[in-house]
mmCIF file of C-alpha atoms in Angstrom:
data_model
loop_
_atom_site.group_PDB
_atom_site.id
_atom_site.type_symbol
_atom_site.label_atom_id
_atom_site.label_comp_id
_atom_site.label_asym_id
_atom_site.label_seq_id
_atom_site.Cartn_x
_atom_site.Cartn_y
_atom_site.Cartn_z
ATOM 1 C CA UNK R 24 57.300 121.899 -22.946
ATOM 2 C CA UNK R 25 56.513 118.175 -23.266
ATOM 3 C CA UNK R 26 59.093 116.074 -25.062
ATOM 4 C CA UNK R 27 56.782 115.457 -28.248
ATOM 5 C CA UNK R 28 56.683 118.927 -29.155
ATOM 6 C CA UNK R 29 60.243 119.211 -28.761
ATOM 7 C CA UNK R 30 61.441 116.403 -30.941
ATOM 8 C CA UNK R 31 58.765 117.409 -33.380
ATOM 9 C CA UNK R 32 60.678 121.088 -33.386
ATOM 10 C CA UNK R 33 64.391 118.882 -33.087
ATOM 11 C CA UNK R 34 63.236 117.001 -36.139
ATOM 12 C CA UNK R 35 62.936 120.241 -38.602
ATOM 13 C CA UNK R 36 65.836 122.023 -37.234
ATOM 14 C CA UNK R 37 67.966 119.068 -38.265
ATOM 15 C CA UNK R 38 65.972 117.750 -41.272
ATOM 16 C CA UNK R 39 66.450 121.257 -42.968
ATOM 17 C CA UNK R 40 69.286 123.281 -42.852
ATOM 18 C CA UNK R 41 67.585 126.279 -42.925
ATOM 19 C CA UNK R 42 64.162 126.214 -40.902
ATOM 20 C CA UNK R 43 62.142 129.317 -40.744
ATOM 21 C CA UNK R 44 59.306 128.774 -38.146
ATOM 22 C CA UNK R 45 56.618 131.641 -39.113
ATOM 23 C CA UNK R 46 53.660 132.569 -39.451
ATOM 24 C CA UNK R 47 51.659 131.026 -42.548
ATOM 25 C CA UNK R 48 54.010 129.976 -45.408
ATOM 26 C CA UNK R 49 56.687 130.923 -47.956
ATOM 27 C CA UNK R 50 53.961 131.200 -50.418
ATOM 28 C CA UNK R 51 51.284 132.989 -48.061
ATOM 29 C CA UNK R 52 53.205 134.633 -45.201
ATOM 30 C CA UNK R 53 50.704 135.855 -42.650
ATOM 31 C CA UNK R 54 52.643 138.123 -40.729
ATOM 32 C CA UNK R 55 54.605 141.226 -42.211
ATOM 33 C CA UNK R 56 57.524 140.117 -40.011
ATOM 34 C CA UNK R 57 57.806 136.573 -41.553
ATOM 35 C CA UNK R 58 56.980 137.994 -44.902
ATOM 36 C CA UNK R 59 60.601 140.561 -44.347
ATOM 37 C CA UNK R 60 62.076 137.121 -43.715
ATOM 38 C CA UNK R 61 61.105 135.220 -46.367
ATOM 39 C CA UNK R 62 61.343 138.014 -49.047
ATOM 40 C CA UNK R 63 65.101 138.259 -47.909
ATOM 41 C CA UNK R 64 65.617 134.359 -48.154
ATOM 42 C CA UNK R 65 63.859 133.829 -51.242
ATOM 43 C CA UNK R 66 66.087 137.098 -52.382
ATOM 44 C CA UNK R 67 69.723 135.089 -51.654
ATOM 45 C CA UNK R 68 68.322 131.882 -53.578
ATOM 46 C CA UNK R 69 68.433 130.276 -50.539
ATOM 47 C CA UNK R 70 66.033 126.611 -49.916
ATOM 48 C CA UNK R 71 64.393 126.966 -46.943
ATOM 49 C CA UNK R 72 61.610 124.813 -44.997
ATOM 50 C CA UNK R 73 58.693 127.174 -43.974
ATOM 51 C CA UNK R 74 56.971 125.910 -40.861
ATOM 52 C CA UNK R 75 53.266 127.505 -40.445
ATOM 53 C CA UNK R 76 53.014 127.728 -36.083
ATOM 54 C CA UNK R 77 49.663 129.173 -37.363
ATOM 55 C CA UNK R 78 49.098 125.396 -38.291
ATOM 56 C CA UNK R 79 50.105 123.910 -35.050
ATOM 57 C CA UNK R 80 49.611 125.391 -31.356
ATOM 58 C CA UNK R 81 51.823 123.365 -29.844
ATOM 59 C CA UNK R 82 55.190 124.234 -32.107
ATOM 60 C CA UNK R 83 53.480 128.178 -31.454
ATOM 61 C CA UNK R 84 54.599 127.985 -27.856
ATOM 62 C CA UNK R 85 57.009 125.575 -27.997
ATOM 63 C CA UNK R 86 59.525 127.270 -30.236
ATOM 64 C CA UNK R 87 59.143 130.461 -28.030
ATOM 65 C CA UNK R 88 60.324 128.171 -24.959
ATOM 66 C CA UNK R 89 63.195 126.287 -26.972
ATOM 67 C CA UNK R 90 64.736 129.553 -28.292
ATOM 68 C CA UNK R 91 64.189 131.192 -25.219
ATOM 69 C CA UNK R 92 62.782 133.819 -27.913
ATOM 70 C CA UNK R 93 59.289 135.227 -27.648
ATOM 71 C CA UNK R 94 58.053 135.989 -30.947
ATOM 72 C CA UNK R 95 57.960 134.915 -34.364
ATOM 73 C CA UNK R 96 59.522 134.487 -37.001
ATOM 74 C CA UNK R 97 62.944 132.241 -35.999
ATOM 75 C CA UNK R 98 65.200 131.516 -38.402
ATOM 76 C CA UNK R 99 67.794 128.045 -37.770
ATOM 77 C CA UNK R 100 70.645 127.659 -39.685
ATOM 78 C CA UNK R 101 72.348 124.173 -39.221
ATOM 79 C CA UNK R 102 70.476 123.555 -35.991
ATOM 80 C CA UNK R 103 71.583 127.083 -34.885
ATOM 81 C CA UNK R 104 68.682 130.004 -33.569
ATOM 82 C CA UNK R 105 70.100 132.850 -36.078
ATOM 83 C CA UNK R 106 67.583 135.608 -34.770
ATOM 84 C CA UNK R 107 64.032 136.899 -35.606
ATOM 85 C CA UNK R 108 63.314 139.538 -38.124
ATOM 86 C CA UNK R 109 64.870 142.456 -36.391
ATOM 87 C CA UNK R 110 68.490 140.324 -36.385
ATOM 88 C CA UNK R 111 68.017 138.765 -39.906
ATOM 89 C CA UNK R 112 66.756 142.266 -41.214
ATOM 90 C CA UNK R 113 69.783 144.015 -39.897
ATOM 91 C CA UNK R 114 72.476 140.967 -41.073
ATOM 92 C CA UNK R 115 71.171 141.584 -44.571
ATOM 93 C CA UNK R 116 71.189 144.802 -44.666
ATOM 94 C CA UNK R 117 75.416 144.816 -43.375
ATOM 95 C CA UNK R 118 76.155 141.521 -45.544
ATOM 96 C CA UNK R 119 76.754 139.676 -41.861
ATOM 97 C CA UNK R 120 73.651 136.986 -43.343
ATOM 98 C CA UNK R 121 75.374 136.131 -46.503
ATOM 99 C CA UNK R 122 78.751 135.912 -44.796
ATOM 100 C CA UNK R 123 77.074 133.532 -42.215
ATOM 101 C CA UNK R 124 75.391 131.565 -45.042
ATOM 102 C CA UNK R 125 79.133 131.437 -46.859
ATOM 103 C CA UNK R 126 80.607 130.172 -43.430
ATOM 104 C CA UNK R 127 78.070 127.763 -42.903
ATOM 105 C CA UNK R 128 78.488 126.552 -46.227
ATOM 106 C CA UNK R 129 74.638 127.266 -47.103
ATOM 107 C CA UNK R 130 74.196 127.699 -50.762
ATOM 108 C CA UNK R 131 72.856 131.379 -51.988
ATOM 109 C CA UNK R 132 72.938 133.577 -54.999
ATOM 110 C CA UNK R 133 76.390 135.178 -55.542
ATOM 111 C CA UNK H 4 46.177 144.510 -24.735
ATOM 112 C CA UNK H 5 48.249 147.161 -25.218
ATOM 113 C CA UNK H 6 51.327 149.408 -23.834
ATOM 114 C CA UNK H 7 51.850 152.607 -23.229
ATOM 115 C CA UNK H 8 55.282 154.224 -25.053
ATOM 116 C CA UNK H 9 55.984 155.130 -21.423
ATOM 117 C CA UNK H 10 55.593 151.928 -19.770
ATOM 118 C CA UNK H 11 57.731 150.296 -22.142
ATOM 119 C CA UNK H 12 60.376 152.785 -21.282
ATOM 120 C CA UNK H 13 60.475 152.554 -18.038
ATOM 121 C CA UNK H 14 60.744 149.171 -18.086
ATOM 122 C CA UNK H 15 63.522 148.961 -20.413
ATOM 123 C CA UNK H 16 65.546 151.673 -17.950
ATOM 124 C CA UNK H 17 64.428 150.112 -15.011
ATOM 125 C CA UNK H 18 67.217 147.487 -16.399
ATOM 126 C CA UNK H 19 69.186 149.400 -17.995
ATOM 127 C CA UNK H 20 69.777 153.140 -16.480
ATOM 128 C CA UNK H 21 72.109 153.940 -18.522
ATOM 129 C CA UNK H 22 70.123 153.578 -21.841
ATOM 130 C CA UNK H 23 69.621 156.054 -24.287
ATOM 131 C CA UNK H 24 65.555 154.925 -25.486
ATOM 132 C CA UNK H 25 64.293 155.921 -28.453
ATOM 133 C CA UNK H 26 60.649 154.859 -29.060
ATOM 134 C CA UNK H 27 58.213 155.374 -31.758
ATOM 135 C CA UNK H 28 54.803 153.878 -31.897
ATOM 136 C CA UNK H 29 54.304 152.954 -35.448
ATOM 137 C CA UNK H 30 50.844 152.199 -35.629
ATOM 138 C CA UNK H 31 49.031 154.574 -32.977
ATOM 139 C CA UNK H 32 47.633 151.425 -31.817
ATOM 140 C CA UNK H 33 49.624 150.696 -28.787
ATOM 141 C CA UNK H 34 50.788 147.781 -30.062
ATOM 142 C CA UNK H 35 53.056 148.427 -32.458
ATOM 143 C CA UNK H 36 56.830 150.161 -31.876
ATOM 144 C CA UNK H 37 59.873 150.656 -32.521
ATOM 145 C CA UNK H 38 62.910 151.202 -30.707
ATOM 146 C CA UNK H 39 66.808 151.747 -30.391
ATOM 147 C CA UNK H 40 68.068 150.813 -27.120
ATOM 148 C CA UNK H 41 72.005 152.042 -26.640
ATOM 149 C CA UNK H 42 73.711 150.289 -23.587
ATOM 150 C CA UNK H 43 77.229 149.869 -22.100
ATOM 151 C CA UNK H 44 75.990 146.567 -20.609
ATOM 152 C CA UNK H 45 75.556 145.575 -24.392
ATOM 153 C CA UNK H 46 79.368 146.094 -25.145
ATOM 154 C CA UNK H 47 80.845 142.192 -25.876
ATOM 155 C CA UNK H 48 77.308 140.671 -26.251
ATOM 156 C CA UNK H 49 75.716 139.336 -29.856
ATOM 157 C CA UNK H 50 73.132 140.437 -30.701
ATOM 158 C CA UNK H 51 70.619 138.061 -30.011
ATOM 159 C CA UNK H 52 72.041 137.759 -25.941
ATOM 160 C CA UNK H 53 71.889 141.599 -26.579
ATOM 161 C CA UNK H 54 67.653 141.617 -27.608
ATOM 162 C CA UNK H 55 67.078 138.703 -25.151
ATOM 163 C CA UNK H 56 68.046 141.234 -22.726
ATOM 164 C CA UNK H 57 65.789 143.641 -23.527
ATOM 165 C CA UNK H 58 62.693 141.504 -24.167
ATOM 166 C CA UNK H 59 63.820 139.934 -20.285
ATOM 167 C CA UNK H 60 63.481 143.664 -18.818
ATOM 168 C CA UNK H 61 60.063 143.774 -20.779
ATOM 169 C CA UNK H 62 58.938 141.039 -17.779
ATOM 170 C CA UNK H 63 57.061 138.900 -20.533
ATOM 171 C CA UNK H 64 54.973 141.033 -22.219
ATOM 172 C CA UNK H 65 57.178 141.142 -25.608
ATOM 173 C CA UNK H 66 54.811 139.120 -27.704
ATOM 174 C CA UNK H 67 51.753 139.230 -25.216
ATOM 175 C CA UNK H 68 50.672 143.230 -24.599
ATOM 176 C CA UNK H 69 53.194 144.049 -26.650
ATOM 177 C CA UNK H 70 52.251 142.730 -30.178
ATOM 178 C CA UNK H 71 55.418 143.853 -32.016
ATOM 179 C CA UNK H 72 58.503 146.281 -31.306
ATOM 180 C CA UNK H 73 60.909 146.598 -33.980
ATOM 181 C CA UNK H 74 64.540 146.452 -31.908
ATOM 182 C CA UNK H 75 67.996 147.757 -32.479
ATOM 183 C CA UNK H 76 70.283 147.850 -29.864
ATOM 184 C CA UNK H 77 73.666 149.909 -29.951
ATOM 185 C CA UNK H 78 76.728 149.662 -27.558
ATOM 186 C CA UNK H 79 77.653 152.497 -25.897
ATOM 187 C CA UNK H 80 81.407 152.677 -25.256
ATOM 188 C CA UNK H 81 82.340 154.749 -22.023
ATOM 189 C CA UNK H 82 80.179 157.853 -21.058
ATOM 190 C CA UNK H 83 80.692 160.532 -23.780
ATOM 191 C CA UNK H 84 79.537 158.350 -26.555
#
């Protein structure tokens, strides 16, 4: 991975403290995985950056190599690789997410 | 490009003998599954080091052939569990 991509995916993990890099947007998630992951975001208030790797090749692949994760979505918290869908999907669901979010000081609906 | 339900099993036991796989194709498409993967080797792992592991024993084809698999993996504790 050539250093451009990776300080253009190093500048929106630490410009937003949570960075979701999916597929299409919050708005218009193309994916049903990065739709699960945006419904449960948008569902715990939290603000979130939505990066479309539909929109960009480069970040596509590049992410994959970074995380040392191969799909999409990934979810960063404070600079930190949380999981994809399957982890954030099953952190919800056993209130680990909103205890992370608490810890990280990451604010969220009550 | 798709997988076979059998293919991906055998590569995830190839790894980890062990394993209790359970696999379900959702789609019928061979390209979309799900499974639950229970391991001792998982016991003291997160959970992400825990599905890195089984995407590694998929030898790169977890998001190539293999389109999506919903994952949960389980720790098995000692051999009765």
């Amino acid at each position: 991975m050539d250093q451009q991509v990776k300080d253009k995916i190093e500048n929106e993990i630490t410009n937003n403290e949570v960075c979701l890099f999916m597929k299409g947007t919050p708005e218009v998630p193309e994916c049903g995985f990065s739709m699960v992951v945006t419904n449960i975001l948008k569902s715990l208030k939290v603000n979130f950056k939505g990066v479309n790797v539909l929109a960009d090749q480069s970040i596509r692949e590049g992410i994959k190599t970074y995380s040392e994760w191969p799909t999409i979505p990934q979810l960063y918290i404070k600079k930190e690789f949380v999981g994809g869908c399957d982890i954030i999907k099953e952190m919800f669901e056993n209130g680990e997410l909103k205890k992370y979010l608490q810890d990280k000081n990451i604010s969220h609906k009550q | 490009m798709t997988m076979q339900l059998k293919e991906i099993e055998s590569l995830i036991k190839d790894t980890f003998p062990d394993a209790i796989v359970e696999i379900q194709d959702l789609a019928g498409d061979g390209n979309h599954y799900s499974a639950t993967v229970t391991s001792s080797q998982f016991v003291g792992k997160t959970k992400i080091q825990q599905h890195k592991m089984v995407y590694d024993s998929l030898k790169g084809k977890m998001g190539n052939e293999l389109h999506a698999l919903e994952l949960k993996t389980k720790e098995k504790n000692g051999p009765t569990s």
